[in-house]
Coordinates of C-alpha atoms in Angstrom, one line a residue:
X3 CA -5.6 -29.4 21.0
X4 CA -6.2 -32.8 22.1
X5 CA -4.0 -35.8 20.1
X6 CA -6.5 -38.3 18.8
X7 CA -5.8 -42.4 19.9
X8 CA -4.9 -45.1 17.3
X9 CA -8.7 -46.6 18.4
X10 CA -10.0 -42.6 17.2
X11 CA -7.6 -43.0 14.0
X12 CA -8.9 -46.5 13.2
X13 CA -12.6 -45.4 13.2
X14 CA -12.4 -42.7 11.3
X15 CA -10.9 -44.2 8.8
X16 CA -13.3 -46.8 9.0
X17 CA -15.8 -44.1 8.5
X18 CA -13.6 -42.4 5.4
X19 CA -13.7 -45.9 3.2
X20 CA -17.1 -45.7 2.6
X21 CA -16.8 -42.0 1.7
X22 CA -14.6 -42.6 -0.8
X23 CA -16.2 -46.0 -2.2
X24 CA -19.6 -44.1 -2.5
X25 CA -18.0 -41.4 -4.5
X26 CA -16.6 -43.5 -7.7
X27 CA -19.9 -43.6 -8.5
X28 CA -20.8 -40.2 -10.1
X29 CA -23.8 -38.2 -8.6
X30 CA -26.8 -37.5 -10.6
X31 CA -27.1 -33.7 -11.9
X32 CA -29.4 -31.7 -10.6
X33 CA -32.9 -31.9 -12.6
X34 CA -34.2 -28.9 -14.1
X35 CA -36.7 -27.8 -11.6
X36 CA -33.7 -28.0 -9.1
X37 CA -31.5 -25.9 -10.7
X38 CA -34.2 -23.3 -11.6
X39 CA -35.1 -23.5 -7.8
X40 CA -31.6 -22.7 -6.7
X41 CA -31.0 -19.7 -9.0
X42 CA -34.3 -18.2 -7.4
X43 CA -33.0 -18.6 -3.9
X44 CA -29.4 -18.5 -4.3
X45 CA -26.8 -21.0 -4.3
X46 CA -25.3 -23.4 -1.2
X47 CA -21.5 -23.3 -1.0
X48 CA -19.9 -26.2 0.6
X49 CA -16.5 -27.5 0.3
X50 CA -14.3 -29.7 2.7
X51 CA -11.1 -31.3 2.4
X52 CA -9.9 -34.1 5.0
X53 CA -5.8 -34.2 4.8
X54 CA -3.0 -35.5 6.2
X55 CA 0.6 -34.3 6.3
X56 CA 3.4 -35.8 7.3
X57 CA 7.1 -34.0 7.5
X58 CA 10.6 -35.4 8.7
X59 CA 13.1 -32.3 9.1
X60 CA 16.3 -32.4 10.3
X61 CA 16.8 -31.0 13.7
X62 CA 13.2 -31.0 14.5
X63 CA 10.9 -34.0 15.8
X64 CA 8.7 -35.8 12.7
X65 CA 5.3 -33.9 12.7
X66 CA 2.1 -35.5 12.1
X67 CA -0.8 -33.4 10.9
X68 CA -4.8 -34.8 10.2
X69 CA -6.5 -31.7 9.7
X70 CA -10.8 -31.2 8.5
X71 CA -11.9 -28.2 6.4
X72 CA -14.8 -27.1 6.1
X73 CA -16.3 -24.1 4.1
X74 CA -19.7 -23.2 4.4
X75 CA -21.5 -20.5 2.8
X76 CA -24.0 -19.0 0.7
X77 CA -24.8 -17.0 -2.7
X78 CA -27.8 -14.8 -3.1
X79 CA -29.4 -14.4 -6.4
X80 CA -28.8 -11.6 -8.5
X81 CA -30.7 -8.6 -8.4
X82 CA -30.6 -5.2 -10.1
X83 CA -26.4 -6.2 -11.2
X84 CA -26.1 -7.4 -6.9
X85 CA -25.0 -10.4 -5.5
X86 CA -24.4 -11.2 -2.1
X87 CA -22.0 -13.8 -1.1
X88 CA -21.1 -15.4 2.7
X89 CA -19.0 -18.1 3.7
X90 CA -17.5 -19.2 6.6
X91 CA -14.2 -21.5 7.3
X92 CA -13.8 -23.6 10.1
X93 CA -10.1 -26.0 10.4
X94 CA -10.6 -28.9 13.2
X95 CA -6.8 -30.8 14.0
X96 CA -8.2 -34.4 14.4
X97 CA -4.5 -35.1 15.2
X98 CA -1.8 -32.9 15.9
X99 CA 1.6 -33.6 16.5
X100 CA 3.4 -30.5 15.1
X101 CA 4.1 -27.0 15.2
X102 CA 1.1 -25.1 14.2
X103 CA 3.0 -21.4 14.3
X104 CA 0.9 -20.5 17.2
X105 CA 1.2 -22.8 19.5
X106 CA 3.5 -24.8 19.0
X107 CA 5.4 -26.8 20.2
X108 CA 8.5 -25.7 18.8
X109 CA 10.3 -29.0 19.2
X110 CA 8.1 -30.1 15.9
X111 CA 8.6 -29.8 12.0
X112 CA 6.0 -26.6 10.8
X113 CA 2.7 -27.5 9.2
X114 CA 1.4 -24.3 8.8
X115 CA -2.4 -25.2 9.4
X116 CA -3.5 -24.3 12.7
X117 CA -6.9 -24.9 13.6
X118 CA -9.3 -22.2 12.8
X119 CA -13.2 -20.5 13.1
X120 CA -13.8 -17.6 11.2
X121 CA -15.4 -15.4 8.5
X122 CA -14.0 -16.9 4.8
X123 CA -15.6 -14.1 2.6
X124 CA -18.1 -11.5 3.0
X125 CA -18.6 -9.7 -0.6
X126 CA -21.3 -7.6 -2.6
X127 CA -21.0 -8.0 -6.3
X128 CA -22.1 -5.5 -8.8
X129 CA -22.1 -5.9 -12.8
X130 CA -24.6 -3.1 -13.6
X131 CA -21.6 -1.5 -15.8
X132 CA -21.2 -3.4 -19.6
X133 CA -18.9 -6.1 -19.1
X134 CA -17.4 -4.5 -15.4
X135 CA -17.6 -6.5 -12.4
X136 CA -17.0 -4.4 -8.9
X137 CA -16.7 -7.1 -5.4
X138 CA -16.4 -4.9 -2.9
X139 CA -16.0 -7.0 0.9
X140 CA -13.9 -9.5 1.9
X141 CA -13.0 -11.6 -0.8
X142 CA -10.3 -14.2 -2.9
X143 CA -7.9 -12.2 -5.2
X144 CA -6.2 -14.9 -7.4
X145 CA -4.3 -12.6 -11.0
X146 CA -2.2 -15.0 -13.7
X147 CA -0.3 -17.7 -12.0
X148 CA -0.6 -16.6 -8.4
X149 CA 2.8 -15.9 -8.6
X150 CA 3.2 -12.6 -7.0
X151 CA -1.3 -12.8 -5.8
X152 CA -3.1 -15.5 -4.9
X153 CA -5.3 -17.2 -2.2
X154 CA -2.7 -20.1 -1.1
X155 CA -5.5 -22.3 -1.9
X156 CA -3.1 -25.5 -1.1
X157 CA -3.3 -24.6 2.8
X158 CA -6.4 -25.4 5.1
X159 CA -7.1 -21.7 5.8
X160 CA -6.9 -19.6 2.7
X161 CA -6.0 -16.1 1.9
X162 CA -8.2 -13.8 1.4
X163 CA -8.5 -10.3 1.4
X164 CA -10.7 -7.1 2.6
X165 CA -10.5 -5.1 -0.4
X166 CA -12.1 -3.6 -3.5
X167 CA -11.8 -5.0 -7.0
X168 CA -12.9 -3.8 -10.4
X169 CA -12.5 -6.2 -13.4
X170 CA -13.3 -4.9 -17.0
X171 CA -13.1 -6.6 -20.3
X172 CA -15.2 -3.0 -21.7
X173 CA -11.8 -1.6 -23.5
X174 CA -11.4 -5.1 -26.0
X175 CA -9.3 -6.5 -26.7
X176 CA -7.6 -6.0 -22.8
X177 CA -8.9 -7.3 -19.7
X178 CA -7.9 -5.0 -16.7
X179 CA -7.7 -5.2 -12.8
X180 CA -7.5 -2.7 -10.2
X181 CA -7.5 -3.8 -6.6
X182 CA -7.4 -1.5 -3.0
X183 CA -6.6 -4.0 -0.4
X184 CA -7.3 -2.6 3.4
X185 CA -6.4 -5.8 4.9
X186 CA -4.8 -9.6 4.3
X187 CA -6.2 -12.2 6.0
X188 CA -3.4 -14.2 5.9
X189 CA -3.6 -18.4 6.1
X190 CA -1.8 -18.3 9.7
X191 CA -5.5 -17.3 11.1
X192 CA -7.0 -14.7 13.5
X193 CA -5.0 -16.2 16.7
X194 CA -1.4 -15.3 14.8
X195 CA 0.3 -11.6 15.5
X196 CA 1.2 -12.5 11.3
X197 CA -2.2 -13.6 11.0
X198 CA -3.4 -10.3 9.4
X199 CA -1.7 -7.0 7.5
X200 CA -2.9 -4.1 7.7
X201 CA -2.8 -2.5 4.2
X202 CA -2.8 0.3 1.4
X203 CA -2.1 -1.3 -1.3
X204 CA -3.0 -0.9 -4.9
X205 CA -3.3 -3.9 -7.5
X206 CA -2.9 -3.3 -11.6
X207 CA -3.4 -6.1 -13.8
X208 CA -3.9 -6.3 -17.7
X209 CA -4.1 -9.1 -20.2
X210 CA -4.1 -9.4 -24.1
X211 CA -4.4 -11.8 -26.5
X212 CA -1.8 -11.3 -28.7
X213 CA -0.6 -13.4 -32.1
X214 CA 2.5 -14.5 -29.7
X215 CA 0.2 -15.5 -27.1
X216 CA -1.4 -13.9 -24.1
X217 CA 0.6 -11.1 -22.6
X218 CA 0.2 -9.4 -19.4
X219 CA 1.2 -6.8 -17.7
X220 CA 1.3 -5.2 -13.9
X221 CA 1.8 -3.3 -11.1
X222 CA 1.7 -4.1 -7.3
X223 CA 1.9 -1.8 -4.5
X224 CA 1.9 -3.1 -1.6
X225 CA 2.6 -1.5 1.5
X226 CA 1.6 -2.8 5.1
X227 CA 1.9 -0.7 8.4
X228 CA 3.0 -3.7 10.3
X229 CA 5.2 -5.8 7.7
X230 CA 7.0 -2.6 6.4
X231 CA 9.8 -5.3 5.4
X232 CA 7.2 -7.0 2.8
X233 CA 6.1 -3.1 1.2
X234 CA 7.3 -3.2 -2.4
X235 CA 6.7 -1.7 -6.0
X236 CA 6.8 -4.2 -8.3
X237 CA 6.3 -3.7 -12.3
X238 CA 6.8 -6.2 -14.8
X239 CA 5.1 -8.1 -17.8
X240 CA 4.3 -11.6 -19.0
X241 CA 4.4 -13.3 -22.0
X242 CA 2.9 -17.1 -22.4
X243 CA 1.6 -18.9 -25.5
X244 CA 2.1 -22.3 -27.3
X245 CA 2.4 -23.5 -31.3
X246 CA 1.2 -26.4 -33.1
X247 CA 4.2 -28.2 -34.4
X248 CA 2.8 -31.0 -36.0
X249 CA -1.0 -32.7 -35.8
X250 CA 0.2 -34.5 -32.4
X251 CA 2.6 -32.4 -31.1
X252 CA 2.7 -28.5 -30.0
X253 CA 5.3 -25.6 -28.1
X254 CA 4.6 -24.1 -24.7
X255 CA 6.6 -21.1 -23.8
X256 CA 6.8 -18.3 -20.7
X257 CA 8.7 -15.8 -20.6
X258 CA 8.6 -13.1 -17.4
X259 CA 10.5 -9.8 -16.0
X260 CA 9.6 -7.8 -13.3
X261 CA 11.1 -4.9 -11.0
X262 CA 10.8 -4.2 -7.4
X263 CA 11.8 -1.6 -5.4
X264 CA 11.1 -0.3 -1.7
X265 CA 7.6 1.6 -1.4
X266 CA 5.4 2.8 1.4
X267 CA 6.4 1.5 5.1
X268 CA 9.7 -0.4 4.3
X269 CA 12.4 1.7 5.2
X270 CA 15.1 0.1 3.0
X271 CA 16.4 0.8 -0.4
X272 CA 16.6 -1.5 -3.2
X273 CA 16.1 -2.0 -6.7
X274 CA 15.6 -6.1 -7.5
X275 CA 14.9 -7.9 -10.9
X276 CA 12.9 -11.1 -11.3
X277 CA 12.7 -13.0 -14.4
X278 CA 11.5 -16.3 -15.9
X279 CA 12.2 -18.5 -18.8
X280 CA 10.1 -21.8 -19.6
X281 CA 9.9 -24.0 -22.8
X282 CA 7.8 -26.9 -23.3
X283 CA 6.3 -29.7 -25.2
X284 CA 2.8 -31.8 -25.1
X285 CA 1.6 -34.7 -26.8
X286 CA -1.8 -35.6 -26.0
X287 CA -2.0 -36.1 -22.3
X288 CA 2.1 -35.9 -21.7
X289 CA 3.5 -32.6 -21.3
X290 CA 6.9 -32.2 -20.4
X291 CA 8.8 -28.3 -19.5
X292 CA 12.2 -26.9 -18.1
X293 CA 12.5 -23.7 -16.6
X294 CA 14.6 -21.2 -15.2
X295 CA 13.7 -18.7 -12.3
X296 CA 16.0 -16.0 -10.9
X297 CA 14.6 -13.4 -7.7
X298 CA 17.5 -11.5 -7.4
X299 CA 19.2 -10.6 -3.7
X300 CA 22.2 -8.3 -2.7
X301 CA 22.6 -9.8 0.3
X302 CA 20.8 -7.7 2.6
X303 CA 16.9 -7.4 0.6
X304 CA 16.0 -10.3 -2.0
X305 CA 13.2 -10.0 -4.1
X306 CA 10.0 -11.3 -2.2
X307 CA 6.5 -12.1 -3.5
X308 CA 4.1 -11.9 0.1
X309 CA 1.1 -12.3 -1.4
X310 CA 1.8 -15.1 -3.3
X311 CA 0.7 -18.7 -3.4
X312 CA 4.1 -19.4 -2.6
X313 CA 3.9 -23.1 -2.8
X314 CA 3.5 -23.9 -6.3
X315 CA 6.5 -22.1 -6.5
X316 CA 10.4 -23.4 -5.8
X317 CA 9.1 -26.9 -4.1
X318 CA 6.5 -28.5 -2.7
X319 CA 8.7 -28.6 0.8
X320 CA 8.1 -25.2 0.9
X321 CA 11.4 -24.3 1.9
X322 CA 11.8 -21.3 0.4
X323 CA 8.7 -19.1 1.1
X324 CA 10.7 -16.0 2.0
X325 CA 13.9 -15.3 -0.5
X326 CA 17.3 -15.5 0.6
X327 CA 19.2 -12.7 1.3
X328 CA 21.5 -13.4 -1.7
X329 CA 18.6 -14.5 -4.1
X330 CA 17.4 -17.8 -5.8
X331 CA 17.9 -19.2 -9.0
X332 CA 15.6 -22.0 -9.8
X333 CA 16.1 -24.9 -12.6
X334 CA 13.1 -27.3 -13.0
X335 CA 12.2 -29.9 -14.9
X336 CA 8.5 -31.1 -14.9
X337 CA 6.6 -34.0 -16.1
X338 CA 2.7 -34.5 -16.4
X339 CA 0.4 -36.8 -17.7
X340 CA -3.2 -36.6 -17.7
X341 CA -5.9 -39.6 -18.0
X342 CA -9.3 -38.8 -19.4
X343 CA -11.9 -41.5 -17.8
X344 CA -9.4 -43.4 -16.0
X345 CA -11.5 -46.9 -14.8
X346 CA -11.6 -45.2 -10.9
X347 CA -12.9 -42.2 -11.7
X348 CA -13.5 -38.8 -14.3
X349 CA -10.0 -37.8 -14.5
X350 CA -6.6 -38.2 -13.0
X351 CA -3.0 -36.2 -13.4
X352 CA 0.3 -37.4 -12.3
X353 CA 3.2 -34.9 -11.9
X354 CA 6.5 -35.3 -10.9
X355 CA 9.4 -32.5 -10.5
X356 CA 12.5 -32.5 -9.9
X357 CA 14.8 -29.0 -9.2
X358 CA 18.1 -27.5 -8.6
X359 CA 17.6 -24.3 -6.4
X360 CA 21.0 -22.1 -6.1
X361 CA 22.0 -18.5 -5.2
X362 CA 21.0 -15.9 -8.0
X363 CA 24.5 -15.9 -9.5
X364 CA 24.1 -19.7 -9.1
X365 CA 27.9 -20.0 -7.4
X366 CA 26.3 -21.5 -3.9
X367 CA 23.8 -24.9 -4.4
X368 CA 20.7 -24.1 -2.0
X369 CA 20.0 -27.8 -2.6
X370 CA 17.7 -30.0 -4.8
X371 CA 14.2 -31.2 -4.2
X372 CA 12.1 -33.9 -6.1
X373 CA 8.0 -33.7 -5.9
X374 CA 5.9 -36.1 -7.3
X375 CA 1.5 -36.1 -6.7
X376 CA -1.0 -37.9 -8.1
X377 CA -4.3 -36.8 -7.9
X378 CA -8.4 -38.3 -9.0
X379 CA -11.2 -36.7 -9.9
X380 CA -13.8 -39.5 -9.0
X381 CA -16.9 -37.3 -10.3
X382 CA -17.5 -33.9 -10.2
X383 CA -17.7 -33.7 -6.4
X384 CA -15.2 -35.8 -5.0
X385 CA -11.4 -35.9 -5.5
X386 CA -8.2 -37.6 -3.6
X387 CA -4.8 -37.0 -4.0
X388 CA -1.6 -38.1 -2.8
X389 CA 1.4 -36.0 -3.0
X390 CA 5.1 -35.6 -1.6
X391 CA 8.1 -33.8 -1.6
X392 CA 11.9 -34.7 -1.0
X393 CA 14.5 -31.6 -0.2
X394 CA 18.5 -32.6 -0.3
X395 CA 19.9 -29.7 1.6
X396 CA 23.7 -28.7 0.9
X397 CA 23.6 -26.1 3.5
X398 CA 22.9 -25.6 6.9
X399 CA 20.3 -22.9 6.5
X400 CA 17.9 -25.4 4.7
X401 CA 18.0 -28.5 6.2
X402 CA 16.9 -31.9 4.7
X403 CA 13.4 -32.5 4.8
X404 CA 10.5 -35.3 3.6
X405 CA 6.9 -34.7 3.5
X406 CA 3.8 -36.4 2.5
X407 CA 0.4 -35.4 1.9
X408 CA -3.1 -37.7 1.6
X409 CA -6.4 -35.9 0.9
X410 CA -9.9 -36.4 0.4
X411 CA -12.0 -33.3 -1.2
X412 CA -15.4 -32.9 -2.0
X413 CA -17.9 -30.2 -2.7
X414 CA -20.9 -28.7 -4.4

């Protein structure tokens, strides 16, 4: 992978300020005879997302990341309940000074975008059953908060999955999810021997709307022939709602418990708790809300969440993607603010969070991290954000560690 010249770097951002200038002006919808010519021929997907990421980790040599996504695909119209749907991903490094996770070299911090060419999704739809979609192909699984599924969405290559899925809303008030998953396709690509998981796992998923808010509950099976250390059982519910305290003001509360225990491949024995707490406030456009997060660990197996999109989760530094032996207990405190028509663009949202991650009995400090992004809508197409992340390690196992992000999105 070639490393691009400051002349290279200094035209293409050259090339990038118009991009953006041309997007603050918002693009004209589609007329009528447009759209009714794209649902009769089906529907153009194209996304792409130009970022760079910066990190400076102890121990390791500063890594420099400018990285181009592109997704590509296509929708069919429907016909008799089917719907076809194609896309392709491709992930070019424009300039690549780090470590990759395939090839290195070792020496630099991780970005964990390597570059990429391959089949996104491949999926046939069918909603010939009252209010039941089946996607049978390969396709993105996202259930709740991504917390324990999701399609990692925040890295260049996403996660998707070869599977079967059934959603029905036909037994009201519930919405239920069952999911076969053959294989993961996971964001390290097709060139990684973790790239892919071979699997037989089963996916449970059911929602309610409740008078104490929406409250879920599920059941994950996973078990994979070549991670057999990642096969679990996990069972737990969800509970999330909010209250109108005054005309301006309102409550936002979480509350979460799950199980996990070994199952399929994984030769160990363990029997883990997870749990979640979170209160909030909002006013208008500011929302403020602590929380505590426990996965518990007994010092040889910790509670682990593989599928995951793992970093929205315990920092944006991403330094805790796989549990520690002895657990983690996580204490947050998050602030956002959104702007409606800010004079730039449609929307903005600025975020900061700062958090104390521990051991699950909370006797050993992991160390404390403050993230702070803000992002812009421009118009409906085009967005940029900026983003970063500062980890204070107080132990050697997670070192101290900066990064930055800059990005440039657009799609239609």
């Amino acid at each position: 992978m070639p490393t691009v010249s400051r002349t290279a770097l200094l035209a293409l951002a050259a090339m990038a300020a118009p991009a953006v200038a041309r997007a603050q002006t918002p693009a004209p919808p589609p007329s009528p005879a447009a759209a009714a010519a794209s649902s009769r021929s089906g529907d153009i997907l194209f996304e792409s997302r130009l970022r760079y990421e910066g990190v400076r980790q102890d121990g390791l040599d500063d890594a420099t990341a400018l990285t181009l996504r592109t997704r590509l695909g296509w929708q069919s119209p429907e016909r008799s309940g089917f719907r076809l749907l194609v896309e392709g991903e491709s992930v070019a490094a424009l300039v690549d000074d780090y470590n990759d996770t395939i090839h290195g070299p070792s020496t630099y911090a991780v970005v964990a975008d390597p570059e990429a060419f391959e089949l996104n999704r491949l999926q046939v739809a069918w909603s010939g059953l009252p209010d039941t979609e089946v996607i049978l192909g390969r396709q993105r699984i996202v259930l709740g908060s991504a917390r324990f599924v999701g399609n990692v969405g925040f890295r260049q290559n996403e996660q998707t999955f070869d599977a079967v899925k059934v959603t029905t809303r036909a037994f009201e008030p519930l919405t239920v999810t069952w999911a076969w998953i053959d294989r993961v396709h996971r964001v390290f690509g097709d060139d990684s021997p973790v790239g892919e998981w071979r699997s037989d796992s089963h996916l449970i998923h059911v929602e309610a709307p409740t008078p104490a808010g929406k409250v879920t509950a599920y059941g994950y099976l996973l078990d994979f022939s070549n991670a057999a250390a990642q096969s679990s059982a996990t069972w737990g519910a969800r509970l999330e709602g909010s209250r109108n305290l005054s005309p301006d003001w309102s409550a936002l509360y979480a509350v979460e418990y799950a199980r996990q225990s070994e199952y399929g491949a994984n030769p160990a024995r363990f029997d883990l708790d997870y749990g979640l707490v979170s209160a909030g406030l909002k006013r208008g456009p500011l929302t403020g809300t602590l929380a505590l997060e426990r996965l518990d660990g007994d010092g040889a197996q910790a509670f682990q969440t593989p599928l995951a999109t793992l970093h929205a989760f315990q920092g944006w530094a991403d330094v805790f993607l796989t549990t520690p032996r002895d657990g983690l207990r996580d204490v947050s405190a998050t602030v956002s603010y959104a702007v409606d028509r800010p004079p730039l663009g449609r929307s903005a949202t600025l975020t900061a969070s700062w958090r104390d991650v521990r051991d699950a009995n909370g006797s050993a400090r992991y160390g404390r991290e403050l993230d702070v992004s803000a992002r812009l809508a421009l118009d409906a197409r085009w967005a940029v954000e900026i983003k970063g992340a500062r980890f204070d390690g107080t132990q050697a196992a997670f070192a101290d560690r900066d990064k930055v992000w800059a990005a440039v999105d657009y799609r239609f």
